[in-house]
Amino acid sequence: MAEAPRLTESASAVFAVLAGAGSATRPQLASLAGLSKPTVSSAVAELESARLAAHSGTASGVTGRSAAVYGLGPAAGAVLAVDLGPALTRVRGCALDGTLLAQATGTRDEAADVVREALAALPAGAPLRTVVVAVGDVTAREKEGARMRPATAKAGPVFDAMAVALPPGVPVHLENNVNCAALAELHEGAARGRRTFGYLRIGVGIGLGIVVGGEVLRGANGAAGELARLPYPWDDGREPRHEALEEYIGARSLLRRAAEAWPDEDGPCPRTAEQLFTRAGEGRAVARAVIDRHAVDVGRLAAAVTAVLDPGLIVLGGSTGADPQILPGVRAELDRLSWPTEVVSSMVGDLGTVVGAARLAVTRGVQTVTETAGAKD
């Protein structure tokens, strides 16, 4: 990986602003960075010399005079976001201003090939600044000199298989997949304009992304929001089992309940959650009853989240949670058990995890360029 040049503090500040804006004139950069125009002019010259910024056109002002417009230069580089999903691997390559440069999708077993495909599509010569990998697992805190890996065996093997495709020396950051999806909802989805909310994902598994004050809450062990670990069942004569709540609410049990209740006259029983929701939408009574019961269960889980966090907003995501057919039932059960809390369906869909991981990767990538600020001052 090409090392970022050492920048003055003012050049670092201007670079960060330019990355966030995508393009800007010098007066705009001065206003956004809170710096004087002469300081910005010097910073822009420094960034141009390092090929971190480049002239990209002109813009006419209100007085009719034209001003040079700047964007990121070829040496700013790119970042990679990898979503190691339960079935698919999705990869996005982005410039440090968030522009999409490459994307690739394949099966979970093809993770290394999908990463190589995306890397090959990035602009030639653009340094890769950082990689963010979203995993369906707890992610341990980074330790100096130690390689990050998933904390349990859930995602470890596929992560190791994918890692061989990454260029050596590039920083790799792991993040929980539900946390990444929560970031996507915060910036581009159903939680825009809200700084505190819970993203409740219900699918094959369950999980909660917690956003407080615009930041993801990760917890002391990186395990905040691991709802699968809630004790369940919890009653007289019944012993809680490891991750039994996830087993009960997850899509596999949903399909099992459908199979147990499915009448022969309704034809073949749905084999996927998508098929089950389609049958419910068509008015099949048994499918509707199973989905309604699922909504009650999700509503009770949402009530537990509300009791602890009082988030004000819960965004429902995941392969079953995001379907709008469960929304009324979830809202009704939450209203019955807890105080008023807004509940909405996800707006980012299946791409939420990789979109959030890409946003996090861009933030990390900008930091790799600007973290040496002050070295020349």
Coordinates of C-alpha atoms in Angstrom, one line a residue:
M1 CA 0.0 0.0 0.0
A2 CA 1.3 3.5 -0.9
E3 CA 1.8 5.5 2.2
A4 CA -0.1 8.8 2.4
P5 CA 2.2 11.8 2.2
R6 CA 2.8 13.8 5.4
L7 CA 0.4 16.8 5.3
T8 CA 0.3 20.1 7.2
E9 CA -2.7 20.4 9.6
S10 CA -4.4 22.9 7.2
A11 CA -4.0 20.6 4.2
S12 CA -5.3 17.7 6.2
A13 CA -8.4 19.7 7.2
V14 CA -9.0 20.8 3.6
F15 CA -8.6 17.3 2.3
A16 CA -11.2 16.0 4.7
V17 CA -13.6 18.7 3.7
L18 CA -13.0 18.1 0.0
A19 CA -13.6 14.3 0.5
G20 CA -16.9 15.1 2.2
A21 CA -18.0 17.6 -0.4
G22 CA -16.8 15.7 -3.5
S23 CA -16.0 18.9 -5.2
A24 CA -15.7 22.6 -4.1
T25 CA -14.2 25.9 -5.0
R26 CA -11.5 27.5 -2.7
P27 CA -14.1 29.9 -1.2
Q28 CA -16.3 27.0 -0.4
L29 CA -13.4 25.0 1.1
A30 CA -12.5 28.0 3.3
S31 CA -16.1 28.3 4.5
L32 CA -16.5 24.5 5.2
A33 CA -13.1 24.2 6.9
G34 CA -13.3 27.4 8.8
L35 CA -9.9 28.6 7.4
S36 CA -8.8 31.8 5.8
K37 CA -8.7 32.0 2.0
P38 CA -4.9 32.4 1.9
T39 CA -4.5 29.3 4.2
V40 CA -6.8 27.3 1.9
S41 CA -4.9 28.4 -1.2
S42 CA -1.7 27.2 0.4
A43 CA -3.4 23.9 1.4
V44 CA -4.8 23.3 -2.0
A45 CA -1.4 23.9 -3.6
E46 CA 0.0 21.4 -1.2
L47 CA -2.7 18.8 -2.0
E48 CA -2.3 19.4 -5.7
S49 CA 1.5 18.8 -5.4
A50 CA 0.8 15.5 -3.7
R51 CA -1.8 14.6 -6.3
L52 CA -4.4 14.4 -3.5
A53 CA -6.5 17.1 -5.1
A54 CA -7.0 18.2 -8.7
H55 CA -8.6 20.9 -10.7
S56 CA -11.9 19.5 -12.1
G57 CA -13.6 22.5 -13.7
T58 CA -14.9 25.9 -13.2
A59 CA -18.0 27.4 -11.6
S60 CA -19.6 30.8 -12.2
G61 CA -20.3 32.9 -9.1
V62 CA -23.1 35.4 -8.5
T63 CA -20.9 38.2 -9.7
G64 CA -20.3 36.4 -13.0
R65 CA -16.7 35.6 -12.2
S66 CA -15.6 32.0 -12.5
A67 CA -13.8 30.0 -9.8
A68 CA -11.8 26.9 -10.1
V69 CA -13.5 23.7 -8.8
Y70 CA -11.4 21.0 -7.1
G71 CA -12.0 17.4 -6.5
L72 CA -9.9 14.5 -5.2
G73 CA -6.7 13.7 -7.1
P74 CA -5.5 10.3 -8.4
A75 CA -3.3 9.7 -5.3
A76 CA -6.2 10.0 -2.9
G77 CA -6.9 6.3 -3.5
A78 CA -9.8 4.0 -2.9
V79 CA -11.3 1.8 -0.2
L80 CA -13.0 -1.6 -0.3
A81 CA -16.1 -2.8 1.6
V82 CA -16.8 -6.5 1.9
D83 CA -20.1 -8.0 3.2
L84 CA -19.5 -11.6 4.1
G85 CA -23.2 -12.5 4.2
P86 CA -24.7 -15.9 5.2
A87 CA -25.3 -16.7 1.5
L88 CA -23.7 -14.0 -0.6
T89 CA -20.5 -12.0 -0.6
R90 CA -21.0 -8.4 -1.8
V91 CA -18.0 -6.1 -2.4
R92 CA -17.9 -2.4 -3.2
G93 CA -14.9 -0.2 -4.1
C94 CA -15.3 3.5 -3.5
A95 CA -13.2 6.7 -3.9
L96 CA -12.6 8.7 -0.8
D97 CA -15.5 11.0 -1.7
G98 CA -17.9 8.0 -1.7
T99 CA -18.1 7.6 -5.5
L100 CA -18.8 4.0 -6.4
L101 CA -15.8 2.6 -8.5
A102 CA -16.4 -1.1 -8.5
Q103 CA -18.8 -3.8 -7.2
A104 CA -19.0 -7.5 -7.4
T105 CA -21.2 -10.2 -5.9
G106 CA -20.8 -14.0 -5.5
T107 CA -21.6 -16.8 -3.2
R108 CA -20.1 -17.1 0.3
D109 CA -17.6 -19.7 -1.0
E110 CA -16.5 -17.4 -3.7
A111 CA -15.5 -14.6 -1.3
A112 CA -11.8 -14.5 -2.4
D113 CA -12.7 -14.4 -6.1
V114 CA -15.3 -11.7 -5.6
V115 CA -12.8 -9.5 -3.7
R116 CA -10.2 -10.0 -6.6
E117 CA -12.9 -9.0 -9.1
A118 CA -13.6 -5.8 -7.3
L119 CA -9.9 -5.0 -6.8
A120 CA -9.2 -5.5 -10.5
A121 CA -12.0 -3.0 -11.4
L122 CA -10.4 -0.2 -9.3
P123 CA -8.5 2.6 -11.2
A124 CA -5.0 1.5 -12.0
G125 CA -2.5 2.9 -9.7
A126 CA -5.0 4.2 -7.1
P127 CA -3.6 3.2 -3.7
L128 CA -6.0 1.1 -1.6
R129 CA -6.3 2.9 1.7
T130 CA -8.3 0.6 3.9
V131 CA -10.7 -2.4 3.8
V132 CA -13.8 -2.8 6.0
V133 CA -15.2 -6.3 6.3
A134 CA -18.7 -6.8 7.6
V135 CA -19.2 -10.1 9.4
G136 CA -22.2 -11.8 11.1
D137 CA -20.2 -12.1 14.3
V138 CA -18.9 -10.2 17.3
T139 CA -15.8 -8.3 16.3
A140 CA -13.0 -7.9 18.8
R141 CA -11.4 -4.6 19.5
E142 CA -8.2 -3.9 17.6
K143 CA -4.9 -4.6 19.3
E144 CA -1.6 -3.0 18.4
G145 CA 0.3 -5.3 16.0
A146 CA -2.4 -8.0 16.1
R147 CA -4.5 -9.1 13.2
M148 CA -8.3 -8.6 13.6
R149 CA -10.4 -11.7 13.3
P150 CA -14.0 -12.5 14.1
A151 CA -14.3 -13.3 17.8
T152 CA -16.0 -16.7 17.4
A153 CA -16.0 -19.5 14.8
K154 CA -19.1 -18.2 13.0
A155 CA -17.3 -16.1 10.4
G156 CA -13.7 -17.1 11.0
P157 CA -13.2 -19.6 8.1
V158 CA -14.8 -17.5 5.4
F159 CA -12.9 -14.5 6.6
D160 CA -9.6 -16.3 6.4
A161 CA -10.4 -17.6 2.9
M162 CA -11.3 -14.0 1.8
A163 CA -8.2 -12.4 3.4
V164 CA -5.8 -14.1 1.1
A165 CA -7.1 -12.0 -1.8
L166 CA -6.3 -8.7 0.0
P167 CA -3.1 -6.8 -0.8
P168 CA -0.5 -7.0 2.0
G169 CA -0.1 -4.0 4.3
V170 CA -3.6 -2.6 3.8
P171 CA -5.4 -1.9 7.1
V172 CA -8.3 -4.3 7.5
H173 CA -11.1 -3.3 9.9
L174 CA -13.9 -5.7 11.0
E175 CA -17.4 -4.6 11.8
N176 CA -20.6 -6.4 12.7
N177 CA -22.9 -6.6 9.7
V178 CA -25.9 -5.4 11.7
N179 CA -24.0 -2.3 12.8
C180 CA -23.1 -1.6 9.2
A181 CA -26.7 -1.8 8.1
A182 CA -27.6 0.5 10.9
L183 CA -25.1 3.1 9.5
A184 CA -26.7 2.7 6.1
E185 CA -30.2 3.4 7.6
L186 CA -28.8 6.4 9.5
H187 CA -27.2 8.1 6.5
E188 CA -29.2 6.8 3.5
G189 CA -32.3 5.0 4.8
A190 CA -35.3 5.1 7.1
A191 CA -33.4 6.8 10.0
R192 CA -32.1 9.9 8.2
G193 CA -32.4 12.9 10.4
R194 CA -32.6 10.7 13.6
R195 CA -29.5 10.5 15.8
T196 CA -30.7 7.8 18.1
F197 CA -32.6 4.6 17.0
G198 CA -32.4 0.8 17.0
Y199 CA -32.0 -1.2 13.8
L200 CA -33.7 -4.6 14.5
R201 CA -32.7 -7.2 12.0
I202 CA -34.8 -10.4 11.8
G203 CA -33.9 -13.1 9.3
V204 CA -32.1 -16.4 9.6
G205 CA -30.6 -14.8 12.7
I206 CA -31.5 -11.8 14.8
G207 CA -29.5 -8.8 15.8
L208 CA -29.7 -5.1 16.9
G209 CA -27.7 -2.2 15.7
I210 CA -27.7 0.6 18.3
V211 CA -27.1 4.2 17.2
V212 CA -26.8 6.8 20.0
G213 CA -26.0 10.4 19.2
G214 CA -25.2 9.5 15.6
E215 CA -22.6 6.8 16.6
V216 CA -22.9 3.0 16.7
L217 CA -22.7 1.6 20.2
R218 CA -20.4 -1.4 20.2
G219 CA -20.1 -2.2 23.8
A220 CA -17.1 -3.3 25.9
N221 CA -16.6 -6.5 24.0
G222 CA -18.0 -5.4 20.7
A223 CA -21.1 -7.4 21.4
A224 CA -23.8 -4.7 22.0
G225 CA -27.0 -5.8 20.3
E226 CA -26.3 -9.5 20.3
L227 CA -30.0 -10.3 20.9
A228 CA -29.4 -14.0 20.3
R229 CA -27.8 -14.1 23.8
L230 CA -31.0 -13.0 25.6
P231 CA -32.1 -15.7 28.0
Y232 CA -34.8 -17.8 26.4
P233 CA -37.0 -19.5 27.4
W234 CA -37.4 -18.0 30.8
D235 CA -40.2 -19.6 32.9
D236 CA -40.7 -22.0 35.7
G237 CA -39.2 -25.4 35.0
R238 CA -37.6 -24.2 31.7
E239 CA -33.9 -23.6 31.4
P240 CA -32.6 -20.9 29.0
R241 CA -30.5 -22.4 26.2
H242 CA -27.6 -20.9 24.3
E243 CA -29.0 -18.6 21.5
A244 CA -32.5 -20.2 21.8
L245 CA -34.2 -16.9 21.1
E246 CA -32.6 -16.7 17.7
E247 CA -33.6 -20.3 17.0
Y248 CA -37.2 -19.5 18.0
I249 CA -37.6 -16.2 16.0
G250 CA -35.3 -17.0 13.1
A251 CA -36.6 -17.8 9.6
R252 CA -36.0 -21.6 9.9
S253 CA -38.5 -21.9 12.8
L254 CA -40.9 -19.6 10.9
L255 CA -40.9 -22.0 8.0
R256 CA -41.2 -25.0 10.4
R257 CA -44.3 -23.5 11.9
A258 CA -45.7 -22.9 8.5
A259 CA -45.1 -26.5 7.5
E260 CA -46.8 -27.8 10.6
A261 CA -49.9 -25.8 9.9
W262 CA -50.0 -26.0 6.1
P263 CA -53.1 -27.7 4.8
D264 CA -52.8 -30.1 1.8
E265 CA -55.5 -28.2 -0.1
D266 CA -53.3 -25.1 -0.2
G267 CA -50.8 -26.9 -2.4
P268 CA -47.0 -27.2 -1.7
C269 CA -45.8 -25.6 1.5
P270 CA -43.5 -22.5 1.1
R271 CA -39.9 -23.5 1.3
T272 CA -38.5 -20.0 1.7
A273 CA -39.6 -17.0 3.8
E274 CA -40.1 -15.1 0.6
Q275 CA -42.5 -17.7 -0.7
L276 CA -44.4 -17.6 2.7
F277 CA -44.8 -13.9 2.6
T278 CA -46.0 -14.1 -1.0
R279 CA -48.7 -16.6 0.0
A280 CA -49.7 -14.3 2.8
G281 CA -49.9 -11.4 0.4
E282 CA -52.2 -13.5 -1.8
G283 CA -54.6 -14.0 1.0
R284 CA -53.8 -17.5 2.0
A285 CA -55.2 -17.8 5.5
V286 CA -52.6 -20.1 7.0
A287 CA -49.7 -18.1 5.7
R288 CA -51.4 -14.9 7.0
A289 CA -51.8 -16.5 10.4
V290 CA -48.2 -17.6 10.6
I291 CA -47.0 -14.2 9.5
D292 CA -49.2 -12.5 12.0
R293 CA -47.9 -14.7 14.8
H294 CA -44.3 -13.8 13.7
A295 CA -45.2 -10.1 13.9
V296 CA -46.3 -10.6 17.5
D297 CA -43.0 -12.3 18.4
V298 CA -41.0 -9.5 16.7
G299 CA -43.1 -6.9 18.5
R300 CA -42.3 -8.5 21.8
L301 CA -38.6 -8.4 21.0
A302 CA -39.0 -4.8 20.0
A303 CA -40.6 -4.1 23.4
A304 CA -37.6 -5.6 25.1
V305 CA -35.3 -3.3 23.1
T306 CA -37.5 -0.4 23.9
A307 CA -37.5 -1.2 27.6
V308 CA -33.6 -1.1 27.7
L309 CA -32.8 1.6 25.2
D310 CA -35.9 3.8 24.7
P311 CA -34.6 4.5 21.2
G312 CA -37.7 6.5 20.0
L313 CA -37.4 4.7 16.6
I314 CA -37.0 1.1 15.6
V315 CA -36.1 0.3 12.0
L316 CA -37.1 -3.3 11.0
G317 CA -34.7 -5.0 8.6
G318 CA -33.6 -8.5 7.5
S319 CA -35.2 -11.0 5.2
T320 CA -38.4 -11.3 7.3
G321 CA -38.2 -8.2 9.4
A322 CA -38.2 -5.7 6.5
D323 CA -41.4 -7.1 4.9
P324 CA -44.1 -4.5 5.4
Q325 CA -46.7 -7.2 6.1
I326 CA -45.4 -7.6 9.7
L327 CA -45.3 -3.9 10.4
P328 CA -48.9 -3.5 11.7
G329 CA -48.5 -6.4 14.1
V330 CA -45.2 -5.3 15.4
R331 CA -46.5 -1.9 16.1
A332 CA -49.6 -3.2 17.8
E333 CA -47.7 -5.5 20.1
L334 CA -45.1 -2.9 21.0
D335 CA -47.9 -0.4 21.8
R336 CA -49.5 -3.0 24.0
L337 CA -46.3 -3.7 26.0
S338 CA -44.3 -0.5 26.1
W339 CA -44.4 3.2 25.7
P340 CA -45.0 4.9 22.2
T341 CA -42.1 4.1 19.9
E342 CA -42.1 4.7 16.1
V343 CA -41.5 1.6 14.1
V344 CA -40.7 1.7 10.3
S345 CA -39.5 -0.8 7.7
S346 CA -35.9 -0.6 6.4
M347 CA -35.3 1.4 3.2
V348 CA -31.9 0.1 2.3
G349 CA -32.8 -3.6 1.8
D350 CA -30.3 -6.3 1.1
L351 CA -27.5 -3.9 0.2
G352 CA -27.7 -2.1 3.6
T353 CA -24.7 -4.0 5.0
V354 CA -22.3 -3.3 2.2
V355 CA -23.5 0.3 1.8
G356 CA -22.9 0.9 5.5
A357 CA -19.5 -0.9 5.3
A358 CA -18.5 1.3 2.4
R359 CA -19.4 4.5 4.3
L360 CA -17.3 3.3 7.2
A361 CA -14.5 2.4 4.8
V362 CA -14.5 5.9 3.3
T363 CA -14.3 7.4 6.8
R364 CA -11.4 5.2 7.7
G365 CA -9.7 5.9 4.3
V366 CA -9.8 9.6 4.8
Q367 CA -8.3 9.1 8.3
T368 CA -5.4 7.2 6.8
V369 CA -4.6 10.2 4.6
T370 CA -5.1 12.9 7.3
E371 CA -3.8 11.2 10.5
T372 CA -0.3 12.4 9.9
A373 CA -1.4 16.0 10.0
G374 CA 0.9 18.4 11.7
A375 CA 4.0 16.5 10.8
K376 CA 5.1 19.4 8.5
D377 CA 3.8 22.2 10.7

